[in-house]
Short mmCIF file of C-alpha atoms in Angstrom, two decimals:
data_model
loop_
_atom_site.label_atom_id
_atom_site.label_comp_id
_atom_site.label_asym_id
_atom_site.label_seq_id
_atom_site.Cartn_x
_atom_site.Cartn_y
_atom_site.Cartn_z
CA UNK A 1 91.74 -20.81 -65.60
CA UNK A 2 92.07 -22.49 -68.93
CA UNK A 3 95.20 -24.34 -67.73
CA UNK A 4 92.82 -25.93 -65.29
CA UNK A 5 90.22 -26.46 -67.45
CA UNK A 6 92.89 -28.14 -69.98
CA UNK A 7 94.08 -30.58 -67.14
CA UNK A 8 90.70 -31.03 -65.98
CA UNK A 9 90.33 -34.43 -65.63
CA UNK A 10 93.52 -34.71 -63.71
CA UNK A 11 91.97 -31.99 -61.23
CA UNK A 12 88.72 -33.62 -61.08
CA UNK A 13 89.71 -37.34 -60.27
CA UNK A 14 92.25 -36.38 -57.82
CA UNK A 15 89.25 -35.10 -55.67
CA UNK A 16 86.71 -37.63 -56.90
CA UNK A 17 89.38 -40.10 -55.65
CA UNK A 18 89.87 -38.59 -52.10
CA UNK A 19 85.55 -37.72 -52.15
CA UNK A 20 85.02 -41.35 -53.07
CA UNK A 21 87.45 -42.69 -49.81
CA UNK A 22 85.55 -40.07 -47.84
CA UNK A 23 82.59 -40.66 -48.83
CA UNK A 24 82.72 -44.91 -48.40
CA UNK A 25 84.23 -44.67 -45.07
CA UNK A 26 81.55 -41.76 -43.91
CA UNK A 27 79.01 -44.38 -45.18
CA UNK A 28 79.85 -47.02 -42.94
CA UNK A 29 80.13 -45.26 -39.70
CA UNK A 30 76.88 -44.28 -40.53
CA UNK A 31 75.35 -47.43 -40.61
CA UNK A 32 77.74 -48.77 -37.52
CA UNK A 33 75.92 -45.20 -36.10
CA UNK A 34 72.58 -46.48 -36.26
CA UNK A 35 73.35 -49.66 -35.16
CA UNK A 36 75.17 -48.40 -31.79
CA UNK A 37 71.96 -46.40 -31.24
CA UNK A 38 69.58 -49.25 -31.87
CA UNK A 39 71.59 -51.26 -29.88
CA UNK A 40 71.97 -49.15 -26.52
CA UNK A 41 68.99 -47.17 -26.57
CA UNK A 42 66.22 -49.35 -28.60
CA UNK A 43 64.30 -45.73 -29.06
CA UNK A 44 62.66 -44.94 -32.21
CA UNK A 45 63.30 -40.60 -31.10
CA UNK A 46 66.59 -41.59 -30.83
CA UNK A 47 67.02 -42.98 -34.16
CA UNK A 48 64.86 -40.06 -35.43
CA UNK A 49 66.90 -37.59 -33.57
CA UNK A 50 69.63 -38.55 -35.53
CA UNK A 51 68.50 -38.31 -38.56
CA UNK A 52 67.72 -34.77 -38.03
CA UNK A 53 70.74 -34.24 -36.92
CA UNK A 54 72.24 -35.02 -39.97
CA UNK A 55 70.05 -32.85 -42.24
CA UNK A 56 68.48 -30.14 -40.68
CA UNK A 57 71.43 -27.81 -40.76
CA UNK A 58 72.06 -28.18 -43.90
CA UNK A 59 68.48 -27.38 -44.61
CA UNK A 60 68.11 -24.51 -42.51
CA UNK A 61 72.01 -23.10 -42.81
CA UNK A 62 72.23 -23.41 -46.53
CA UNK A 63 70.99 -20.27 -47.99
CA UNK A 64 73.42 -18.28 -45.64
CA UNK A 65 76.56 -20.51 -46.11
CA UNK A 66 76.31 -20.14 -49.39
CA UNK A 67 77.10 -16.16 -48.84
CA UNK A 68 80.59 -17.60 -47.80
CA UNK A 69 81.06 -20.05 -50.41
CA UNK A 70 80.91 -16.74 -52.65
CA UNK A 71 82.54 -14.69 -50.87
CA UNK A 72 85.89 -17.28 -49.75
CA UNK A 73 88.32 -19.48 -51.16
CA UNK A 74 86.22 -22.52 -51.87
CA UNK A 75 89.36 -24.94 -51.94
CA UNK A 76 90.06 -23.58 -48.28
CA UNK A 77 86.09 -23.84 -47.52
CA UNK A 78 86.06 -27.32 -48.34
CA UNK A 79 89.50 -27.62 -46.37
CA UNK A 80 88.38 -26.44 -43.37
CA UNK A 81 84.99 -28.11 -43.45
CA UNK A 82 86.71 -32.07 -43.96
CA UNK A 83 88.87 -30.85 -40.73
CA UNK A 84 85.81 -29.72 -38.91
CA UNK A 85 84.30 -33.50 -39.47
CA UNK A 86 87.19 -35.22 -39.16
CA UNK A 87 87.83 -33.54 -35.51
CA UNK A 88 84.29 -33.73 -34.22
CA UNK A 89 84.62 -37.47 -35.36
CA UNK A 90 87.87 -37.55 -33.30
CA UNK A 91 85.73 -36.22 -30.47
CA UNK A 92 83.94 -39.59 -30.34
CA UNK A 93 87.21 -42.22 -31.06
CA UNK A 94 88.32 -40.33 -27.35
CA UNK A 95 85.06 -40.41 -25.53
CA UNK A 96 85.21 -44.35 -26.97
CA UNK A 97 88.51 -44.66 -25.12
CA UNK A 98 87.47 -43.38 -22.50
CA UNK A 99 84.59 -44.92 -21.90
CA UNK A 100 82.16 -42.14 -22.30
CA UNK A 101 80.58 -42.39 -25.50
CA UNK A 102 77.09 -41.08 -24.73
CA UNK A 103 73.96 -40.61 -27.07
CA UNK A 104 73.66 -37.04 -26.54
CA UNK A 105 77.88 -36.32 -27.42
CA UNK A 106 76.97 -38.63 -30.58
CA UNK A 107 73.94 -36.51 -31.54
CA UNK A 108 76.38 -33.47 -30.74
CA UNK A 109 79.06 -34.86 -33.61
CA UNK A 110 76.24 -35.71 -35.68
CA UNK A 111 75.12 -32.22 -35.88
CA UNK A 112 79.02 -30.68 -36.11
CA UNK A 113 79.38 -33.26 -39.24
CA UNK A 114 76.23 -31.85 -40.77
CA UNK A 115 77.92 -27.78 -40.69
CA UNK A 116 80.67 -29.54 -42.00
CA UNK A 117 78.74 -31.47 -44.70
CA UNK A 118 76.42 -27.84 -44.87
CA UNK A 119 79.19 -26.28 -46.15
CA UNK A 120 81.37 -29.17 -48.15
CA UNK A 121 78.68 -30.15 -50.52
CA UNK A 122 77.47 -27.42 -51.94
CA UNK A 123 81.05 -25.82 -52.54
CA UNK A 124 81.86 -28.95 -54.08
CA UNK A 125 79.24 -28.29 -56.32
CA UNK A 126 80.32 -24.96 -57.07
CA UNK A 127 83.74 -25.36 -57.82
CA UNK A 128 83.29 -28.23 -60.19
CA UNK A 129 82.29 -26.37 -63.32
CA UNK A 130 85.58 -24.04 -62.18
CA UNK A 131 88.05 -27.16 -63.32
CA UNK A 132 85.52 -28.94 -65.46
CA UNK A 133 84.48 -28.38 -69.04
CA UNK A 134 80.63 -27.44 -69.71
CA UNK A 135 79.96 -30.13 -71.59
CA UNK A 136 81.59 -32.84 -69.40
CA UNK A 137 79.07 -31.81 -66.63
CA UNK A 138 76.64 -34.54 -66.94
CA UNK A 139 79.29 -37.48 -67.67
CA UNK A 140 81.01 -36.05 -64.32
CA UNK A 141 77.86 -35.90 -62.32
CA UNK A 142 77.10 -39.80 -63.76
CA UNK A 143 80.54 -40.54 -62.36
CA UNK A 144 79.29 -39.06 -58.87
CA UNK A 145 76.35 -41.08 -59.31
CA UNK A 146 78.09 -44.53 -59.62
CA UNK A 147 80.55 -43.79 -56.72
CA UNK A 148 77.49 -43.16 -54.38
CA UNK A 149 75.85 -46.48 -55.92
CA UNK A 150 78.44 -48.66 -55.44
CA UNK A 151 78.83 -47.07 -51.95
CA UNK A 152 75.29 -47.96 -51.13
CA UNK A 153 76.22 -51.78 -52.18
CA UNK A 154 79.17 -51.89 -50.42
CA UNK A 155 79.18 -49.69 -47.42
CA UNK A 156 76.53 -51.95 -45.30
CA UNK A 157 78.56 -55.11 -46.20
CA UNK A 158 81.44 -53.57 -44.86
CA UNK A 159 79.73 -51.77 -41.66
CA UNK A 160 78.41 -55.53 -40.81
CA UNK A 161 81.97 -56.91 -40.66
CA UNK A 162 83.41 -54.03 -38.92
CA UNK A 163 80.66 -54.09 -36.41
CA UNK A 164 80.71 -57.40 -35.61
CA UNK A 165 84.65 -57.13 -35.05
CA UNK A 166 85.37 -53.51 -34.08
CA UNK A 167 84.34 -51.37 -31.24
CA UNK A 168 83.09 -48.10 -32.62
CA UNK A 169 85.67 -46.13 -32.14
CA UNK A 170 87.62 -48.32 -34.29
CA UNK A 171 85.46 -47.60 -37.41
CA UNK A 172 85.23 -43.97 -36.38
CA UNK A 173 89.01 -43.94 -36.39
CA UNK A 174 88.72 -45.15 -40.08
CA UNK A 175 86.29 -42.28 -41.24
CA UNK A 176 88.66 -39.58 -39.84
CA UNK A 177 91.38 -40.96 -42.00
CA UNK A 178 89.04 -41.24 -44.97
CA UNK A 179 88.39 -37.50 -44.19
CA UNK A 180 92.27 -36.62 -44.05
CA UNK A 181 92.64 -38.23 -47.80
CA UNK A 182 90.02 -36.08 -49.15
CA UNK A 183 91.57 -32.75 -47.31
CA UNK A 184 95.01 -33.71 -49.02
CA UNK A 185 93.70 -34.20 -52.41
CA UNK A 186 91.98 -30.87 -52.10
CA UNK A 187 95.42 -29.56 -51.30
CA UNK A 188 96.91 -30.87 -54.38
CA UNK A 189 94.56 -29.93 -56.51
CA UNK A 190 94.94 -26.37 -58.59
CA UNK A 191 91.23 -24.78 -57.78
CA UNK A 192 90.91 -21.32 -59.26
CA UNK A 193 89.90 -18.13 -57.68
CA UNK A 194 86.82 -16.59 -57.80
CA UNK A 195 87.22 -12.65 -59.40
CA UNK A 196 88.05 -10.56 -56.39
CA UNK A 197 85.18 -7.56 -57.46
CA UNK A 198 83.18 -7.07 -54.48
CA UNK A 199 84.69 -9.14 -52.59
CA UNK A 200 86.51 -6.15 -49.71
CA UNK A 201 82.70 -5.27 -48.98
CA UNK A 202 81.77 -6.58 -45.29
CA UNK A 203 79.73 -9.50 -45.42
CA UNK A 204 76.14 -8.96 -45.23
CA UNK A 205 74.62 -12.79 -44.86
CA UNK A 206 70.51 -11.63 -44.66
CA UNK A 207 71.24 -9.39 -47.74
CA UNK A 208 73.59 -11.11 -49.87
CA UNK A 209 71.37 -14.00 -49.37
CA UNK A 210 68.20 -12.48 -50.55
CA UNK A 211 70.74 -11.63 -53.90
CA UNK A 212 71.02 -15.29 -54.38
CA UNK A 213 67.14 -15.71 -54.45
CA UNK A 214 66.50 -13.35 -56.58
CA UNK A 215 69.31 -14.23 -59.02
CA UNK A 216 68.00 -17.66 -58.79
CA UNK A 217 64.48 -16.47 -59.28
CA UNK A 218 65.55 -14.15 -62.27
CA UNK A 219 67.05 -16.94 -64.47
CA UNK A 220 63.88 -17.92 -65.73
CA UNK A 221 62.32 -21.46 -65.40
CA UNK A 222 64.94 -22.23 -62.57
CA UNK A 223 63.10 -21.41 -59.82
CA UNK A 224 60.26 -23.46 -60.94
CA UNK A 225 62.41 -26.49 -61.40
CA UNK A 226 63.84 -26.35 -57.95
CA UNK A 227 60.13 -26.06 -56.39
CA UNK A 228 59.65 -29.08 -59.04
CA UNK A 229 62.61 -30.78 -57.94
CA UNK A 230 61.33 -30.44 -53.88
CA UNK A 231 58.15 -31.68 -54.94
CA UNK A 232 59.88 -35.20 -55.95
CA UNK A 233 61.74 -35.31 -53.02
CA UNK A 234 58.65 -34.90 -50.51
CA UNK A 235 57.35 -37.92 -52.68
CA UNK A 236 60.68 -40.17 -52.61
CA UNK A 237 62.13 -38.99 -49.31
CA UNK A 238 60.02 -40.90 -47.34
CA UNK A 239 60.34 -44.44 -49.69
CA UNK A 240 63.61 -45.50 -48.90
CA UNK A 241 62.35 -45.27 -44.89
CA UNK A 242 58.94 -47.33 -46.33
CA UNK A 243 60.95 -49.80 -48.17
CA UNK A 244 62.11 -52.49 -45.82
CA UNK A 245 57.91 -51.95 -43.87
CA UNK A 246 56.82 -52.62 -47.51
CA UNK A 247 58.92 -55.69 -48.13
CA UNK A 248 58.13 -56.99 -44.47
CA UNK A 249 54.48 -56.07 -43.75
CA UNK A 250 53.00 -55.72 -47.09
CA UNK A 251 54.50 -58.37 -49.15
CA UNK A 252 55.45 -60.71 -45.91
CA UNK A 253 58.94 -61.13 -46.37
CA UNK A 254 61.81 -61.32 -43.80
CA UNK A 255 65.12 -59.20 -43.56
CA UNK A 256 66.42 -61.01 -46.31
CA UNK A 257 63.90 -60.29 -48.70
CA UNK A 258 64.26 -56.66 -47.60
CA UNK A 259 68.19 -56.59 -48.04
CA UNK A 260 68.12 -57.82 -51.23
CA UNK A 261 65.62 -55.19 -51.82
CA UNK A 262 68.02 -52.86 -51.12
CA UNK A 263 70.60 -54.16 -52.84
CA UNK A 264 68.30 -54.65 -55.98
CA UNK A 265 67.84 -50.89 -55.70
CA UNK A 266 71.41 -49.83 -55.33
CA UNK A 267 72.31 -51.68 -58.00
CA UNK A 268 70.13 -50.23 -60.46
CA UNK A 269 71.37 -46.58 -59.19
CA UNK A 270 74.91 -47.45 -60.42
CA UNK A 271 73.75 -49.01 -63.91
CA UNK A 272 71.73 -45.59 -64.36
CA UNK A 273 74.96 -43.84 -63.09
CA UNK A 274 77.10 -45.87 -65.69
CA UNK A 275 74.66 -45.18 -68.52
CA UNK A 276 74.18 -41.31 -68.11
CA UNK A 277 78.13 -41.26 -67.53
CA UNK A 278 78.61 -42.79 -70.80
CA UNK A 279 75.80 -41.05 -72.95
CA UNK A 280 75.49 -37.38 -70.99
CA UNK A 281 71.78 -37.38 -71.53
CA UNK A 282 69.99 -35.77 -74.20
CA UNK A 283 70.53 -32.13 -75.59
CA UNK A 284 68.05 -30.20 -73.49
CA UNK A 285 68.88 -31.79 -70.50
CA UNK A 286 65.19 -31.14 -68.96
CA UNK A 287 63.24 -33.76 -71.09
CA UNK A 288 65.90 -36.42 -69.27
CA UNK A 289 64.82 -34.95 -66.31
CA UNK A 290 61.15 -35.99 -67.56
CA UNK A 291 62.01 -39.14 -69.18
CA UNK A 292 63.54 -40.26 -65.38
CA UNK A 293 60.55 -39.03 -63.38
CA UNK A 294 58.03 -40.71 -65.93
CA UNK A 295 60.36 -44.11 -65.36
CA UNK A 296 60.19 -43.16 -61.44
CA UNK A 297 56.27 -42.57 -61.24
CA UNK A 298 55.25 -45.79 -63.26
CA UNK A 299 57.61 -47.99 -60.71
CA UNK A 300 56.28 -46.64 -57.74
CA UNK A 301 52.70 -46.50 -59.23
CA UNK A 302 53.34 -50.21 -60.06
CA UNK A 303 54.18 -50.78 -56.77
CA UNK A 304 51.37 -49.31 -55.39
CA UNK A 305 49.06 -51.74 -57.27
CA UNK A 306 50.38 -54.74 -56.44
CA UNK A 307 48.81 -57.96 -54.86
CA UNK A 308 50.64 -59.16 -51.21
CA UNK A 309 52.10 -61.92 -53.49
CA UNK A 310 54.04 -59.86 -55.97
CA UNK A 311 57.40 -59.07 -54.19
CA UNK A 312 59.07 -60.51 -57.31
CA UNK A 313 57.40 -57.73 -59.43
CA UNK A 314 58.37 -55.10 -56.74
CA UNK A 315 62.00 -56.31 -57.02
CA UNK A 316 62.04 -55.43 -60.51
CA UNK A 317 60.31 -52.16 -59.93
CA UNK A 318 62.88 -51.57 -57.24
CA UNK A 319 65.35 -52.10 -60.05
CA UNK A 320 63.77 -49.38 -62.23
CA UNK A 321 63.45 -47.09 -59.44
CA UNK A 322 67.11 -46.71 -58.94
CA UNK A 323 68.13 -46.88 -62.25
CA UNK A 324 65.86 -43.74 -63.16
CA UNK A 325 67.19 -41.47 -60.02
CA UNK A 326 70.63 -41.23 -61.26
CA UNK A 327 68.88 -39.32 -64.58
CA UNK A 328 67.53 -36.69 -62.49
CA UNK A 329 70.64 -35.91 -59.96
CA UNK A 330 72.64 -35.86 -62.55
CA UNK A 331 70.97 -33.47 -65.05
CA UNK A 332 69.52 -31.58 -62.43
CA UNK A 333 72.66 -30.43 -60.41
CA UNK A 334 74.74 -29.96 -63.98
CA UNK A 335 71.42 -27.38 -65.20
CA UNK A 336 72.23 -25.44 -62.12
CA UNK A 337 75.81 -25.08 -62.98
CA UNK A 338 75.67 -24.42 -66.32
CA UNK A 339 73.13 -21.83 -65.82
CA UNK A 340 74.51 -19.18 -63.35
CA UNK A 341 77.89 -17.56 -63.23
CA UNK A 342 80.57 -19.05 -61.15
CA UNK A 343 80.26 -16.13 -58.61
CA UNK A 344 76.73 -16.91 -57.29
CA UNK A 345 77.18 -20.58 -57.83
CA UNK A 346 77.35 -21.17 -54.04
CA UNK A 347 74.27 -19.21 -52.74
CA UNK A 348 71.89 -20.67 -56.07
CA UNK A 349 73.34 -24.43 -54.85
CA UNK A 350 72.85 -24.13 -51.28
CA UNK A 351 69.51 -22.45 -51.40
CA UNK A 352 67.86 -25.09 -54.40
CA UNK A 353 69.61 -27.82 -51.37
CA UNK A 354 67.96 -26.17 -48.60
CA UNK A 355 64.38 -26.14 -50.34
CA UNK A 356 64.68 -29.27 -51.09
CA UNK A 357 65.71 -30.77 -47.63
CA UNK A 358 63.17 -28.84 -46.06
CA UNK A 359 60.45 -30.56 -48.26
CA UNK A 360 61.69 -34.08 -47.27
CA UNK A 361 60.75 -33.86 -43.49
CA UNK A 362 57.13 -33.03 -44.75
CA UNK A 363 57.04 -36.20 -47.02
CA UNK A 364 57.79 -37.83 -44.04
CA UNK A 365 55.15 -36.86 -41.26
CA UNK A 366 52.49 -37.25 -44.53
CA UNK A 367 53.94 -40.51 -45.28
CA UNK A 368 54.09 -41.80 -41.63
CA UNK A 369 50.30 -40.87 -40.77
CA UNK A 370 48.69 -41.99 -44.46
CA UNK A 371 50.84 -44.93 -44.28
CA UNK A 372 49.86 -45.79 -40.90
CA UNK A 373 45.82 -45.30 -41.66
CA UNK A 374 45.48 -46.67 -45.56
CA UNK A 375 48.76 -49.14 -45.62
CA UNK A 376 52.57 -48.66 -46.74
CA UNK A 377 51.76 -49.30 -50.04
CA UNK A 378 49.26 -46.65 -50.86
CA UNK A 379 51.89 -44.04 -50.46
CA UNK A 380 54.15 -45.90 -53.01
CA UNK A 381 50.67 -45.12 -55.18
CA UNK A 382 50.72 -41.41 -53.82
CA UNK A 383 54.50 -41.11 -54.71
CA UNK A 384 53.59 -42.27 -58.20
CA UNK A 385 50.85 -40.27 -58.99
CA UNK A 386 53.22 -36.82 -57.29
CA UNK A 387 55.85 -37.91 -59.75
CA UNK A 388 53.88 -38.11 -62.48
CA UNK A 389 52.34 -34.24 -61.66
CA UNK A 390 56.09 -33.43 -61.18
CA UNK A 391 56.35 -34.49 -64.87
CA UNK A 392 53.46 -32.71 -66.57
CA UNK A 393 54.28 -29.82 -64.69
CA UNK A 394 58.53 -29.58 -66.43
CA UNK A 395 56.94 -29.90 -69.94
CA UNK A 396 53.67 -27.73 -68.93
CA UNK A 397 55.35 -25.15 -67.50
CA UNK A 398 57.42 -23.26 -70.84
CA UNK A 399 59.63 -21.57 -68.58
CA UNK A 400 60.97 -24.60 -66.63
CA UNK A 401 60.68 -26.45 -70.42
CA UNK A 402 63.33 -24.11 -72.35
CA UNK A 403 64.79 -23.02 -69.16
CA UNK A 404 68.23 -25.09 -70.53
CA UNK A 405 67.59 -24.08 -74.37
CA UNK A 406 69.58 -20.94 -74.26
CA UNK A 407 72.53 -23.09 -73.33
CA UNK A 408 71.65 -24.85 -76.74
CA UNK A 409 71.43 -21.75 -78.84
CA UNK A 410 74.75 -20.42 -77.40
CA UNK A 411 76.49 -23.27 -78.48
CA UNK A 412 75.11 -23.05 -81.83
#
């Protein structure tokens, strides 16, 4: 273990490196996904059938794969699950050949890549404070940030050329090769074990994941951040689906005005990322936590506000969105693993995921039907204001407040 942890940041690039190839190239099919669905079927269930397809399991399966991710090798976890999306992706480069590539079989792979993913990210999560040093948490979950930032600037720029030039198939073909790099970086990688204790006992998944509640309920104030944390994502869930209606409907702009949007917003997510990867945040990592969803609530609340003529001022509220998220992903995640022992890392991870994915398909029915009756940018307002309650309620709450202070005084 401390041979690991002394050659950490060899261990940890090498599968940042084959994550970040994985992760770009899983990006772009997506968006080449959507836009094979928009094009052949034109149906807004479709569309939304695939997007719940991509998170639901890992909502619903969490808390019990994360009995697993305890129990098992996590390097061979992780393994397995990049083969398991990397073969159901194959499944659609064949039916492409073939000629068969139907909605339904691509709804099928989108729901085999979410088990994958279901059981990939949170294992990911867990084994990172295994090879990394406590205190390079936060600088590692910054560099996380900016690789998923400059994805989101890059990946639809490179899904356009691909589409317009590719079949699907093609780019499909790419994103099971980006999957193979990240399976043989895992392999190369020294990941220790977990202690073996426990460990012969046959798996019970309803009672072993009840444990992880209540060790994630014991640890006090972490419980209430999570239910914190899911409160923010009903709120911002549903803004990057409002986003281009806002740009387009509200402030009258074209597809244009809502790329750059986008891109405004992306790029303030990697010059957040960049920041918190160079600075690590402040001591108690919770009052960053604040300090981004204060930044977060006056943008949207801003944005709320605003006349039908003041897309420039939403631009630059765009801006400030992004650039806050990256300071509360990347303390957040790092509180978690700093906080419980490396042993129940998997079942706290995926069941703090799970509650949190659950909330965002609520944000989004609420969204849809207040946006549709008061106007897109009252929820922007709502957002705000949940933000803001989301705030008061880390530094009102003492447990959630000094839930990352005993870290402090064990250091000192």
């Amino acid at each position: 273990m401390d041979t690991v942890i002394t050659n950490w940041k060899k261990n940890f690039f090498t599968i940042w490196t084959g994550q970040a190839i994985s992760q770009f190239s899983s990006s772009v099919l997506q968006f080449a996904i959507v836009w094979y669905l928009t094009d052949h079927t034109g149906s807004a269930m479709v569309l939304t059938a695939a997007m719940m397809m991509g998170f639901l399991p890992q909502g619903v399966l969490g808390p019990f794969i994360g009995v697993f991710i305890d129990r098992y090798n996590r390097k061979r976890i992780m393994i397995i699950s990049d083969l398991l999306i990397s073969a159901a992706s194959f499944v659609m480069v064949i039916a492409g050949w073939m000629g068969r590539l139907s909605t339904e079989l691509i709804l099928v792979v989108l729901l085999a890549r979410s088990v994958g993913s279901a059981f990939h990210n949170p294992c990911l999560q867990a084994v990172t404070p295994q090879i990394v040093p406590e205190g390079q948490l936060t600088r590692c979950a910054g560099y996380s940030q900016a690789l998923e930032s400059v994805s989101q600037i890059l990946s639809p720029v490179v899904a356009a050329v691909l589409y317009s030039s590719w079949s699907l198939s093609g780019i499909i073909s790419l994103d099971v090769i980006g999957a193979l790099i990240a399976v043989i970086t895992l392999g190369i990688t020294q990941i220790p074990e977990l202690p073996q204790e426990g460990r012969d006992r046959k798996v019970q998944v309803l009672r072993e994941a009840k444990e992880g509640f209540q060790i994630l309920r014991a640890k006090k104030g972490m419980l209430g951040l999570v239910l914190i944390g899911s409160l923010y994502t009903l709120a911002l869930m549903p803004i990057s689906a409002l986003f281009p209606l806002m740009t387009m409907s509200y402030f009258n702009g074209n597809s244009t005005s809502a790329s750059i949007v986008e891109v405004v917003f992306s790029v303030g997510l990697l010059f957040g990322s960049l920041i918190l990867s160079k600075w690590g945040g402040t001591r108690n990592r919770v009052y960053t936590i604040v300090g981004s969803f204060l930044l977060m609530s006056f943008s949207l609340f801003v944005s709320g506000i605003l006349p039908p003529d003041g897309f420039y001022v939403f631009t630059l509220c765009s801006w400030l969105m992004g650039v806050s998220g990256p300071f509360y992903w990347g303390m957040y995640t790092p509180l978690l693993q700093s906080n419980f022992e490396a042993k129940y890392l998997g079942r706290v991870l995926s069941l703090s995921s799970s509650i949190r994915l659950l909330s965002g398909p609520l944000g989004l029915v609420v969204s849809g039907i207040y946006a549709e009756r008061y106007g897109v940018e009252k929820w922007f307002l709502i957002a705000g204001v949940l933000v803001l309650v989301a705030s008061l309620l880390c530094v009102a709450v003492p447990s959630v407040r000094i839930c990352d202070e005993a870290r402090i005084w064990k250091k000192l």
